[in-house]
PDB file of C-alpha atoms and ligand atoms in Angstrom:
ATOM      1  CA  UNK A   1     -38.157  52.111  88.485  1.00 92.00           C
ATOM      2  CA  UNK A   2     -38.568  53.364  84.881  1.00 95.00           C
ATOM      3  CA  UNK A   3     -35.950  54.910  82.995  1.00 97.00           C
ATOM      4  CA  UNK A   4     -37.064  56.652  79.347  1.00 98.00           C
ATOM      5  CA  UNK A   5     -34.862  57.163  76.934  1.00 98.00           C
ATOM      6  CA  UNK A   6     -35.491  59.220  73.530  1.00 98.00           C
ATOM      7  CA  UNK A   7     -39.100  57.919  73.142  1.00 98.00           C
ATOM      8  CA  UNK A   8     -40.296  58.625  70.057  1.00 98.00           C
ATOM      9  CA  UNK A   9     -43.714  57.045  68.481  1.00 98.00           C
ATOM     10  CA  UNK A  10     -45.693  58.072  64.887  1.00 98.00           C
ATOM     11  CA  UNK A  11     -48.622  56.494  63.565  1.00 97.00           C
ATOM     12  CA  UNK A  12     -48.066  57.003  60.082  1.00 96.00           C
ATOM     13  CA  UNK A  13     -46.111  60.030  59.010  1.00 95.00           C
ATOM     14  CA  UNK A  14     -47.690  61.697  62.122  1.00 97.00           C
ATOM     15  CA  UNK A  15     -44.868  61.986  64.637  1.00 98.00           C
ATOM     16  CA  UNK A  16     -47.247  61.809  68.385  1.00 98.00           C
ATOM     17  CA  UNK A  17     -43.863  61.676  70.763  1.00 98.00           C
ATOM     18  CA  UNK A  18     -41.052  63.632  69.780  1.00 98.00           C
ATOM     19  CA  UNK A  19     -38.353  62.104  71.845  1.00 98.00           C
ATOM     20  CA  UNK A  20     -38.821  62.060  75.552  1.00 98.00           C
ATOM     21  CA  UNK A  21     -36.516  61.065  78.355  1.00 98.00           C
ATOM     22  CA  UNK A  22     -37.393  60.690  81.709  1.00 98.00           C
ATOM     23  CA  UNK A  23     -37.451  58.336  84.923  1.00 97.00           C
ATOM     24  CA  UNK A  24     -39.567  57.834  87.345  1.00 97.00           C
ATOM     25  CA  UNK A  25     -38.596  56.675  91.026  1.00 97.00           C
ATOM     26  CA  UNK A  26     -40.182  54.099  93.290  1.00 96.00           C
ATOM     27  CA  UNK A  27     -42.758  55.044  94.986  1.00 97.00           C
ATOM     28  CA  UNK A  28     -43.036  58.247  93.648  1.00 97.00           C
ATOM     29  CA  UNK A  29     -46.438  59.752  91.985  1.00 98.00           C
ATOM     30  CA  UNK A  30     -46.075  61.533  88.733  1.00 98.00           C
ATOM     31  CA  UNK A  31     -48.782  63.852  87.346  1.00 98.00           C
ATOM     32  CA  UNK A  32     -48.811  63.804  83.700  1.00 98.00           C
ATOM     33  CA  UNK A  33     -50.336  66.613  82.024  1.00 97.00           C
ATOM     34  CA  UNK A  34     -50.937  68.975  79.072  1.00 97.00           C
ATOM     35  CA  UNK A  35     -53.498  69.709  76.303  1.00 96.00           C
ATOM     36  CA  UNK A  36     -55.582  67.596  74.626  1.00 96.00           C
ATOM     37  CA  UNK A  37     -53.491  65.733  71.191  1.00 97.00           C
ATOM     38  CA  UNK A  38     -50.420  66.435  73.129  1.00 98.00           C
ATOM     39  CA  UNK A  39     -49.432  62.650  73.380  1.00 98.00           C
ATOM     40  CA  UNK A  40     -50.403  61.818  77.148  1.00 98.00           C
ATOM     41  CA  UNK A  41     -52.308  59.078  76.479  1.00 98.00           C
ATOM     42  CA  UNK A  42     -49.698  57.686  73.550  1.00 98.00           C
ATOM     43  CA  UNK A  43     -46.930  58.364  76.268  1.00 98.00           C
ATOM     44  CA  UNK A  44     -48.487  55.849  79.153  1.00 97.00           C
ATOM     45  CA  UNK A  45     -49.172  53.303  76.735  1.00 96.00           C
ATOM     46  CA  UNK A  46     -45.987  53.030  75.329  1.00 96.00           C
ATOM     47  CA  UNK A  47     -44.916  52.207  79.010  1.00 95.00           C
ATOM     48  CA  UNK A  48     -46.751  48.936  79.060  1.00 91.00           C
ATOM     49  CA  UNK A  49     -46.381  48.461  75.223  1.00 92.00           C
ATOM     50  CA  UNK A  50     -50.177  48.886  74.473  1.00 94.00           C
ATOM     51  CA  UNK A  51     -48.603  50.907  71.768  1.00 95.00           C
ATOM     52  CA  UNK A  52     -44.754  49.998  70.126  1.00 95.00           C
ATOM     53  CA  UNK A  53     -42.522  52.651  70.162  1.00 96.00           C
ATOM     54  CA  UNK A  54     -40.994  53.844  67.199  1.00 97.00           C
ATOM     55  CA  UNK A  55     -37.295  53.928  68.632  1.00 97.00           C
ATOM     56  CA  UNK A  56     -36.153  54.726  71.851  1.00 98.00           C
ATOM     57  CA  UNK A  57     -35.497  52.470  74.813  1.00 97.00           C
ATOM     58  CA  UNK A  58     -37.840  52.137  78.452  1.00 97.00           C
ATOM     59  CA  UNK A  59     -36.850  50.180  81.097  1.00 96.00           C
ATOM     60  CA  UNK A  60     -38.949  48.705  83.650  1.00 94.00           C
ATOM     61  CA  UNK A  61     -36.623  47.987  86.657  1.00 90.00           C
ATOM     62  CA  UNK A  62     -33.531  45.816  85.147  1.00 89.00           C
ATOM     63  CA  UNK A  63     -36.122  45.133  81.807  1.00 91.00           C
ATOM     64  CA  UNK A  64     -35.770  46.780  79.307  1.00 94.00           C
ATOM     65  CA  UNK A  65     -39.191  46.284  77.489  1.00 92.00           C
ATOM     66  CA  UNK A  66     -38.506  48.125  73.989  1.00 94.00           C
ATOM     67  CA  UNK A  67     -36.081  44.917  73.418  1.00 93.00           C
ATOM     68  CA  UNK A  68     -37.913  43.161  70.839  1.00 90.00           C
ATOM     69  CA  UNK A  69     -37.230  40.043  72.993  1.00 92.00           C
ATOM     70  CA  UNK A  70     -39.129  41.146  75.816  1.00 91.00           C
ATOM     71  CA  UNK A  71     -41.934  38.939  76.798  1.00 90.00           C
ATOM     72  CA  UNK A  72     -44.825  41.583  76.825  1.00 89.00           C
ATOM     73  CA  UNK A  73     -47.647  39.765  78.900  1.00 87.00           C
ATOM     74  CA  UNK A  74     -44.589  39.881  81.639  1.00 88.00           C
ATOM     75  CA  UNK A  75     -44.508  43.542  81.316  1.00 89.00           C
ATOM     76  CA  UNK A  76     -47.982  44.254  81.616  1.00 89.00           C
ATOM     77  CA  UNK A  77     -48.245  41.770  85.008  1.00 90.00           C
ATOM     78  CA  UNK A  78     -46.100  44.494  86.031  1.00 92.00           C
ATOM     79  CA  UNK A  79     -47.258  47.800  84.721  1.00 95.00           C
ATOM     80  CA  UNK A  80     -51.191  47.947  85.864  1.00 95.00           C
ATOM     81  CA  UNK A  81     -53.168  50.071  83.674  1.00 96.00           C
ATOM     82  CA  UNK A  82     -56.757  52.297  84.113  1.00 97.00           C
ATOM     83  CA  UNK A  83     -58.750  53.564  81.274  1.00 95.00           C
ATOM     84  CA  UNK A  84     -60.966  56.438  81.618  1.00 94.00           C
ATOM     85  CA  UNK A  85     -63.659  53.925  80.518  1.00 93.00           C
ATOM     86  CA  UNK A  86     -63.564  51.644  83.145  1.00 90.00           C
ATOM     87  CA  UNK A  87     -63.303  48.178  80.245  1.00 90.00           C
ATOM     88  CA  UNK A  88     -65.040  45.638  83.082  1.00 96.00           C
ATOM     89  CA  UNK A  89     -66.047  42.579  81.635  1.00 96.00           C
ATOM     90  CA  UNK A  90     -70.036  43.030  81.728  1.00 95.00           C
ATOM     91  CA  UNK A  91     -71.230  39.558  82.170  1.00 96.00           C
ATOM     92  CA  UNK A  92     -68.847  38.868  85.105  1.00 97.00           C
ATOM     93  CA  UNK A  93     -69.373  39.636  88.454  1.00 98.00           C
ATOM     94  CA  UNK A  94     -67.581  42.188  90.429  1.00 98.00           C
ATOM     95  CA  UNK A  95     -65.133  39.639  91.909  1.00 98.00           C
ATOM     96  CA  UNK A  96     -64.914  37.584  88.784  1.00 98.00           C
ATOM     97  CA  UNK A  97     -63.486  40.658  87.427  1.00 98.00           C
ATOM     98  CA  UNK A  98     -60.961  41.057  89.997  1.00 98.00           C
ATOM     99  CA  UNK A  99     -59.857  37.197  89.577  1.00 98.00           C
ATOM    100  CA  UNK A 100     -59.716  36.663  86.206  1.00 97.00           C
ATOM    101  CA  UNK A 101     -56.715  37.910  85.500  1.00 95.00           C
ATOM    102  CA  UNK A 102     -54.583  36.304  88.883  1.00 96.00           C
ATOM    103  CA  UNK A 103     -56.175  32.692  87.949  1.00 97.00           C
ATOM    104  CA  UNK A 104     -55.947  32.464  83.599  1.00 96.00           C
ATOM    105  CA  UNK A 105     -52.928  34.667  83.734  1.00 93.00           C
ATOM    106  CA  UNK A 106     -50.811  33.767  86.668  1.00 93.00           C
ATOM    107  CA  UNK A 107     -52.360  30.375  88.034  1.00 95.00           C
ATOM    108  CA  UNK A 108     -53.559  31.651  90.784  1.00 97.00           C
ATOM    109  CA  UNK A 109     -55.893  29.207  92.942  1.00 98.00           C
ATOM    110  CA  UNK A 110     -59.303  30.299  92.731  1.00 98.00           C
ATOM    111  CA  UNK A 111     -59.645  30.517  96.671  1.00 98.00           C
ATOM    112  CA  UNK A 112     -56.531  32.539  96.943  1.00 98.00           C
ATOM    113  CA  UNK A 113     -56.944  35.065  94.275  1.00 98.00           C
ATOM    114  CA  UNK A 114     -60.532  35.561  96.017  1.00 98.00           C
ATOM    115  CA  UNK A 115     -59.136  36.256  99.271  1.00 98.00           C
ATOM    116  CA  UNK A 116     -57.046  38.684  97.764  1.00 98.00           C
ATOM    117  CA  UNK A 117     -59.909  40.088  95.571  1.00 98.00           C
ATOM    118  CA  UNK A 118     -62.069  40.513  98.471  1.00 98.00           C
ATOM    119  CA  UNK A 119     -59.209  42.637 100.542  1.00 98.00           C
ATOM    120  CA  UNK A 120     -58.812  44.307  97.371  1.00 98.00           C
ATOM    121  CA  UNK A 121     -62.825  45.479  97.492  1.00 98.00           C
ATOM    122  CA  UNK A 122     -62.443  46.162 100.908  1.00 97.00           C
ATOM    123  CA  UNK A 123     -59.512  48.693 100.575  1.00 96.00           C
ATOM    124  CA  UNK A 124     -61.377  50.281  97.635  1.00 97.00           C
ATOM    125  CA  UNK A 125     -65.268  50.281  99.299  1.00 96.00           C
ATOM    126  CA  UNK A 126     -66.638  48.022  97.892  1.00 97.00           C
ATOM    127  CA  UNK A 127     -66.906  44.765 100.142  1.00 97.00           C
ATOM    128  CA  UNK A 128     -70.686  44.827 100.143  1.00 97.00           C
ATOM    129  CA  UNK A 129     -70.230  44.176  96.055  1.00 98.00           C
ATOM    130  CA  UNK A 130     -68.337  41.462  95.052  1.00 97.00           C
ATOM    131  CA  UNK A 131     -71.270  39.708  93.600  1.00 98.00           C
ATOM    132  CA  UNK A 132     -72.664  42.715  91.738  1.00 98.00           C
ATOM    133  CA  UNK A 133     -72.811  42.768  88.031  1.00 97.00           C
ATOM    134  CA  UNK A 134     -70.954  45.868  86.740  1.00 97.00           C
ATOM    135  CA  UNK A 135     -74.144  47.120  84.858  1.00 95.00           C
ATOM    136  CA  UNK A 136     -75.550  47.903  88.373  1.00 95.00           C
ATOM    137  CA  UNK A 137     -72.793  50.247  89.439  1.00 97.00           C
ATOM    138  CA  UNK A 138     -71.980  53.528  89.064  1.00 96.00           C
ATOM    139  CA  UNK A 139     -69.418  54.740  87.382  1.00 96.00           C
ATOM    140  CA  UNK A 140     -67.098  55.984  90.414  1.00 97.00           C
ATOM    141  CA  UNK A 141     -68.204  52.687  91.945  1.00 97.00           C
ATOM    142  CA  UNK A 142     -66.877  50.815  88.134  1.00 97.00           C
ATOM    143  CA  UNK A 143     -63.698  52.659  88.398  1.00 97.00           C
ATOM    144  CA  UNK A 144     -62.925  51.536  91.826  1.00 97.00           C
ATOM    145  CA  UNK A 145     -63.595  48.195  90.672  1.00 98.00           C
ATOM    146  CA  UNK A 146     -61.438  48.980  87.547  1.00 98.00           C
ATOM    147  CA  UNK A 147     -58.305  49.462  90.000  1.00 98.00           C
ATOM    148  CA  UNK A 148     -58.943  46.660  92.657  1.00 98.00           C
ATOM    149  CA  UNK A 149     -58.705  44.517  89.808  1.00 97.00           C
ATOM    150  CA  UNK A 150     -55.247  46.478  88.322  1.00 97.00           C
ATOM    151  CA  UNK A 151     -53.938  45.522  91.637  1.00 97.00           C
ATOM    152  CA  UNK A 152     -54.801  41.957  92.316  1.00 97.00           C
ATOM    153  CA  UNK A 153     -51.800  41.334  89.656  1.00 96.00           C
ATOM    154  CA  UNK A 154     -49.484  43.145  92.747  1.00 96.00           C
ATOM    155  CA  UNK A 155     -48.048  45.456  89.432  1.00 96.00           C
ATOM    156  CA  UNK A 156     -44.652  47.516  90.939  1.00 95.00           C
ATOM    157  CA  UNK A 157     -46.406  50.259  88.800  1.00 96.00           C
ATOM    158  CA  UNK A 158     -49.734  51.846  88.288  1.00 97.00           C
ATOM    159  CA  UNK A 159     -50.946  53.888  85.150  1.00 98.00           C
ATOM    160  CA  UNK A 160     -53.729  55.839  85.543  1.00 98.00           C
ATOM    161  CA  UNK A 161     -55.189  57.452  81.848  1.00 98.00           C
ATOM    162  CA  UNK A 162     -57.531  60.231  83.078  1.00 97.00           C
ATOM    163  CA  UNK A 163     -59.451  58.124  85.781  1.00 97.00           C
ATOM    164  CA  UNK A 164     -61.793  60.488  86.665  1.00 96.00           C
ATOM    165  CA  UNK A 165     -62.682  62.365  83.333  1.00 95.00           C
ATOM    166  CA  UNK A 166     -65.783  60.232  82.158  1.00 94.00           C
ATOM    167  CA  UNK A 167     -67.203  60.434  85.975  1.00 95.00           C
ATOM    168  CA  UNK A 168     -70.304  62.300  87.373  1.00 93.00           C
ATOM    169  CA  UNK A 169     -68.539  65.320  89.716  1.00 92.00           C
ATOM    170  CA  UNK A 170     -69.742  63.805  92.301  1.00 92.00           C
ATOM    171  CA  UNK A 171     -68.019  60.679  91.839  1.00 95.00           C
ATOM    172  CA  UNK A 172     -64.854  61.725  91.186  1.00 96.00           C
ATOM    173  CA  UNK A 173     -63.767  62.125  94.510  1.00 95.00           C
ATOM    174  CA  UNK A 174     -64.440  58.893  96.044  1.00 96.00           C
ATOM    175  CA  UNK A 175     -61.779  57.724  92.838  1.00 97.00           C
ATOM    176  CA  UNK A 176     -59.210  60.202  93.717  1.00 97.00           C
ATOM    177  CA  UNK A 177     -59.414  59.284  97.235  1.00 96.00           C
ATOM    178  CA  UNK A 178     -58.621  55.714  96.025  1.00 97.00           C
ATOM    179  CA  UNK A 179     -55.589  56.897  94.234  1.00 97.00           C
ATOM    180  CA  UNK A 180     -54.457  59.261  96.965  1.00 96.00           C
ATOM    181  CA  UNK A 181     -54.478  56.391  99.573  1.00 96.00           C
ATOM    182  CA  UNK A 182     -52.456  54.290  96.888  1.00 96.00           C
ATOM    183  CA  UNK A 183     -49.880  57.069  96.764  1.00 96.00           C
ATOM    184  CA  UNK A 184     -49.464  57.082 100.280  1.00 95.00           C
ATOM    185  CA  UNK A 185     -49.221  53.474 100.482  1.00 95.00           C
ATOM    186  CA  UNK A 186     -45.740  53.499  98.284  1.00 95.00           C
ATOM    187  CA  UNK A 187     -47.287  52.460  94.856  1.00 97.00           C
ATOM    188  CA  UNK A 188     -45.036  53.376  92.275  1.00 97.00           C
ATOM    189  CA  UNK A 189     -47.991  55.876  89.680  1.00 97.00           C
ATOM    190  CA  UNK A 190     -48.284  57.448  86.847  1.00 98.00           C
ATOM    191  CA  UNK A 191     -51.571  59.840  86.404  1.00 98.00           C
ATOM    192  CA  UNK A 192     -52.436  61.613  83.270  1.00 98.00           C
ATOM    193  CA  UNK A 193     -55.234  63.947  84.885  1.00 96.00           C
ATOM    194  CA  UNK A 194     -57.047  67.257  84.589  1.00 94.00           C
ATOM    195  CA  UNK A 195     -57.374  67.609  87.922  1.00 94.00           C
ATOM    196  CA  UNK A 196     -55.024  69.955  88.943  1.00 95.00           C
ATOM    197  CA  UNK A 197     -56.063  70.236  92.967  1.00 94.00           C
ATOM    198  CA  UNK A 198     -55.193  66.396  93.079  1.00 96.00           C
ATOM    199  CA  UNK A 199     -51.868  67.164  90.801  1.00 96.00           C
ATOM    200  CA  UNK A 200     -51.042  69.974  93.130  1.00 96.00           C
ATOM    201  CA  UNK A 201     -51.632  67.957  96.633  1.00 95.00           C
ATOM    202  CA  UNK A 202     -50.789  64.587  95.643  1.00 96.00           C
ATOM    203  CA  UNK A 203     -47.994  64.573  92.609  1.00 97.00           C
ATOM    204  CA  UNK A 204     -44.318  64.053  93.593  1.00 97.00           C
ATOM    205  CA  UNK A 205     -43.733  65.757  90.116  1.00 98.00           C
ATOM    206  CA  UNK A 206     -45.538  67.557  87.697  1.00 98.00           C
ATOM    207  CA  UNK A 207     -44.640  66.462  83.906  1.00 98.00           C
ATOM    208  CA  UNK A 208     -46.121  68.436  81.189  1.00 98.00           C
ATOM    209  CA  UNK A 209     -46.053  67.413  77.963  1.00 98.00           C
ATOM    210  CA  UNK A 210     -46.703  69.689  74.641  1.00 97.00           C
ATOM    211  CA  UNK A 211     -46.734  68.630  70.939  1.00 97.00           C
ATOM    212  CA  UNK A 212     -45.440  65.483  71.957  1.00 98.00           C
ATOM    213  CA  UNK A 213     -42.431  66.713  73.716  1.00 98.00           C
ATOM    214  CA  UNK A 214     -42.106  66.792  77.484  1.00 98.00           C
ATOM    215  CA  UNK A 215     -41.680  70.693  77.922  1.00 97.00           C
ATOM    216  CA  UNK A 216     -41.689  71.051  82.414  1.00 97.00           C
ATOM    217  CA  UNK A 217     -41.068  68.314  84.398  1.00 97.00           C
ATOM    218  CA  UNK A 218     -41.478  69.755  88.284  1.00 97.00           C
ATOM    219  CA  UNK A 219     -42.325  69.290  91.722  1.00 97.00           C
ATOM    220  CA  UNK A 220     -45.829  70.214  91.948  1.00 97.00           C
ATOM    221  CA  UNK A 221     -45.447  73.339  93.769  1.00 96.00           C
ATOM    222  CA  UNK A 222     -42.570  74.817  91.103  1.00 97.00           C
ATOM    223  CA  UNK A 223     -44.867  73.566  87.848  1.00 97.00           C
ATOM    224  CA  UNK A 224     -47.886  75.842  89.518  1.00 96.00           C
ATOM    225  CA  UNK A 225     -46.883  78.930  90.588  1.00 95.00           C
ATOM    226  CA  UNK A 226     -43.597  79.043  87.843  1.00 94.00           C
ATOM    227  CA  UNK A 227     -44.016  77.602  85.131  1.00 95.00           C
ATOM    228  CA  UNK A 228     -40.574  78.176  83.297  1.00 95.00           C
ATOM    229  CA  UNK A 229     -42.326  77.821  79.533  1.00 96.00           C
ATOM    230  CA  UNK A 230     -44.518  80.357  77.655  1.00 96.00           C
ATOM    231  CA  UNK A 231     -46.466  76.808  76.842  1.00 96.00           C
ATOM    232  CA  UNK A 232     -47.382  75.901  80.326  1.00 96.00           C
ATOM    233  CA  UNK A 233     -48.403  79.373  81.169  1.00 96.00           C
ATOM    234  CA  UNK A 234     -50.783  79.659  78.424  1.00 95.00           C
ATOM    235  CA  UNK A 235     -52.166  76.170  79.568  1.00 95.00           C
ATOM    236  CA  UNK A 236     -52.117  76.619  82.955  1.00 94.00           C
ATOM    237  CA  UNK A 237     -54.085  80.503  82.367  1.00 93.00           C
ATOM    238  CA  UNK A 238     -56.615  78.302  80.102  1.00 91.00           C
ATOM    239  CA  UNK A 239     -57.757  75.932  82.679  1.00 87.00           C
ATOM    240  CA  UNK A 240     -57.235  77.804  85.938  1.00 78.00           C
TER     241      UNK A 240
HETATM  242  P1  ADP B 301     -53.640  63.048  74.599  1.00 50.38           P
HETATM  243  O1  ADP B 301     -53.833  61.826  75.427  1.00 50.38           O
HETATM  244  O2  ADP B 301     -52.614  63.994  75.152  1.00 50.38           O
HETATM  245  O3  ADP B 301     -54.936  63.763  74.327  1.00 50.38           O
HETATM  246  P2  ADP B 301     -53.000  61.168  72.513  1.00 50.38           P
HETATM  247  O4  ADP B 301     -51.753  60.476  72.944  1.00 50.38           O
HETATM  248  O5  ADP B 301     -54.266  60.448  72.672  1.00 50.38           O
HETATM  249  O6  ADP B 301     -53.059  62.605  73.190  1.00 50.38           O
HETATM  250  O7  ADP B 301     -52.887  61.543  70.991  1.00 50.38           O
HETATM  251  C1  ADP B 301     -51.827  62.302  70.464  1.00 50.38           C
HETATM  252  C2  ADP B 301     -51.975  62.376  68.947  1.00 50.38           C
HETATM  253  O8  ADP B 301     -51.818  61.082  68.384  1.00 50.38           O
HETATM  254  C3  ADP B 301     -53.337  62.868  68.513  1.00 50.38           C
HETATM  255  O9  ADP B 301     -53.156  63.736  67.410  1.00 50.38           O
HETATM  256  C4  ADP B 301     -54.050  61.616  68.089  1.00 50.38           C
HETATM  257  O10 ADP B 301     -54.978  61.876  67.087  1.00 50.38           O
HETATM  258  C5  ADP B 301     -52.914  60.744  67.588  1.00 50.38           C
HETATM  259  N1  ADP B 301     -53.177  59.312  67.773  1.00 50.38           N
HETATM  260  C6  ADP B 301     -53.331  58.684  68.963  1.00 50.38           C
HETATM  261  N2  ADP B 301     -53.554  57.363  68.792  1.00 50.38           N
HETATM  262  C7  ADP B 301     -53.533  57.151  67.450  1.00 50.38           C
HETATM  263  C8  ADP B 301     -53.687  55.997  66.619  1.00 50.38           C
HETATM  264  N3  ADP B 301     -53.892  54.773  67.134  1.00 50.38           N
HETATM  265  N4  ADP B 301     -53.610  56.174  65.284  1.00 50.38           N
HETATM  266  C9  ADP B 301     -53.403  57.386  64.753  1.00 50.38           C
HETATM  267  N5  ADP B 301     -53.231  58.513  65.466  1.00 50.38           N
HETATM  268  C10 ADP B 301     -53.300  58.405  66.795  1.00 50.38           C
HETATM  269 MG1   MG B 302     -55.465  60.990  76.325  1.00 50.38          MG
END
């Protein structure tokens, strides 16, 4: 599904990714994870060119979206992305949200992309909402939002930048349950998350990334209980 090749990004003289190479498979969930500054967060957006690359290639199925010919508002109808800070449009409601995109992006009917905005609510909770203004919810309930409308593009791949990490602890389950469900529904994900439980339980593989280079890349159960590096022990021993 994605193929990575020798990813390397600076801002400035600052080199952020250091040359990574990786793939990820359909339908598989990765767990992307590692200290703070280590280039997570660059990493993901470089998938769905919300930042450009500084060389390397990434291919998205057959595309190969580093070519400077590469139409990117095709790539991101294909690569879904969620912030840690939600990014709803305020003055829309909850299923204006959703439909935007499918109708002023894709020409989507306005009945149809509703229909499929209002399954979309359903599968994440939220049915009894679709005419709420996003002020009035919470922030689990904004997040959940956030991904129904990632999803009403039908993306072959999800991004997820630390979902839960600007959430109440009491909503950050009803998120992960969202993204759990997705997993086991065959979406193709990407995570960058401190939550290590959800890593452990629902991560196909564990990638952990370190001064911009990808140091372990693991099934969950390996990356947790041996780590090969001196780097992801010390981590690991920080936050466990
Ligand atoms: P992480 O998500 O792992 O915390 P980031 O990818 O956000 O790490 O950042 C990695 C490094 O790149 C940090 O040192 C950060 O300051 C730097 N960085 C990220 N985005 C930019 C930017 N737009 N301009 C300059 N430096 C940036
Ligand atoms: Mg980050």
């Amino acid at each position: 599904m994605i193929k990575i090749q020798d990813l390397h990004k600076s801002f400035g003289k600052t080199e952020v990714l250091k040359g990574i190479s990786t793939t990820m498979n359909k339908g598989e969930t990765i767990a992307i994870i590692g200290p703070s500054g280590s280039g997570k967060s660059t990493f993901l957006r470089c998938i769905n060119l919300l930042e450009t690359p500084t060389s390397g290639q990434i291919w998205v199925g057959e595309q190969e979206v580093t070519n400077p010919k590469t139409d990117i508002s095709k790539v991101r109808e294909r690569v879904g992305m969620v912030f840690q800070s939600f990014n709803l449009f305020p003055h829309k409601t909850v299923l204006d949200n959703i439909t935007y995109a499918p109708i002023t992006v894709k020409g989507m009917a306005k009945k149809e992309a509703e229909d499929i905005g209002r399954e979309l609510l359903k599968k994440v909770g939220l049915a009894d909402k679709e005419q709420a203004s996003p002020k009035r919810l919470s922030g689990g309930q904004k997040q959940r939002v956030a991904i129904a409308r990632a999803l009403a593009m039908s993306p072959e791949m999800m991004l997820f930048d630390e979902p839960t990490s600007a959430l109440d602890p009491e909503m950050v389950k009803e998120v992960l349950e969202v993204i759990k469900s997705l997993a086991k529904s065959g979406m193709t994900m990407a995570i960058v998350t401190h939550e290590m439980g959800f890593a452990r339980e629902v991560a196909d593989r564990v990638l952990f990334l370190d001064g911009g280079k990808l140091v372990e890349d693991a099934p969950p159960a390996e990356f947790f209980s041996s780590p090969k590096s001196q780097r992801a022990k010390d981590f690991l021993e920080k936050i466990l």
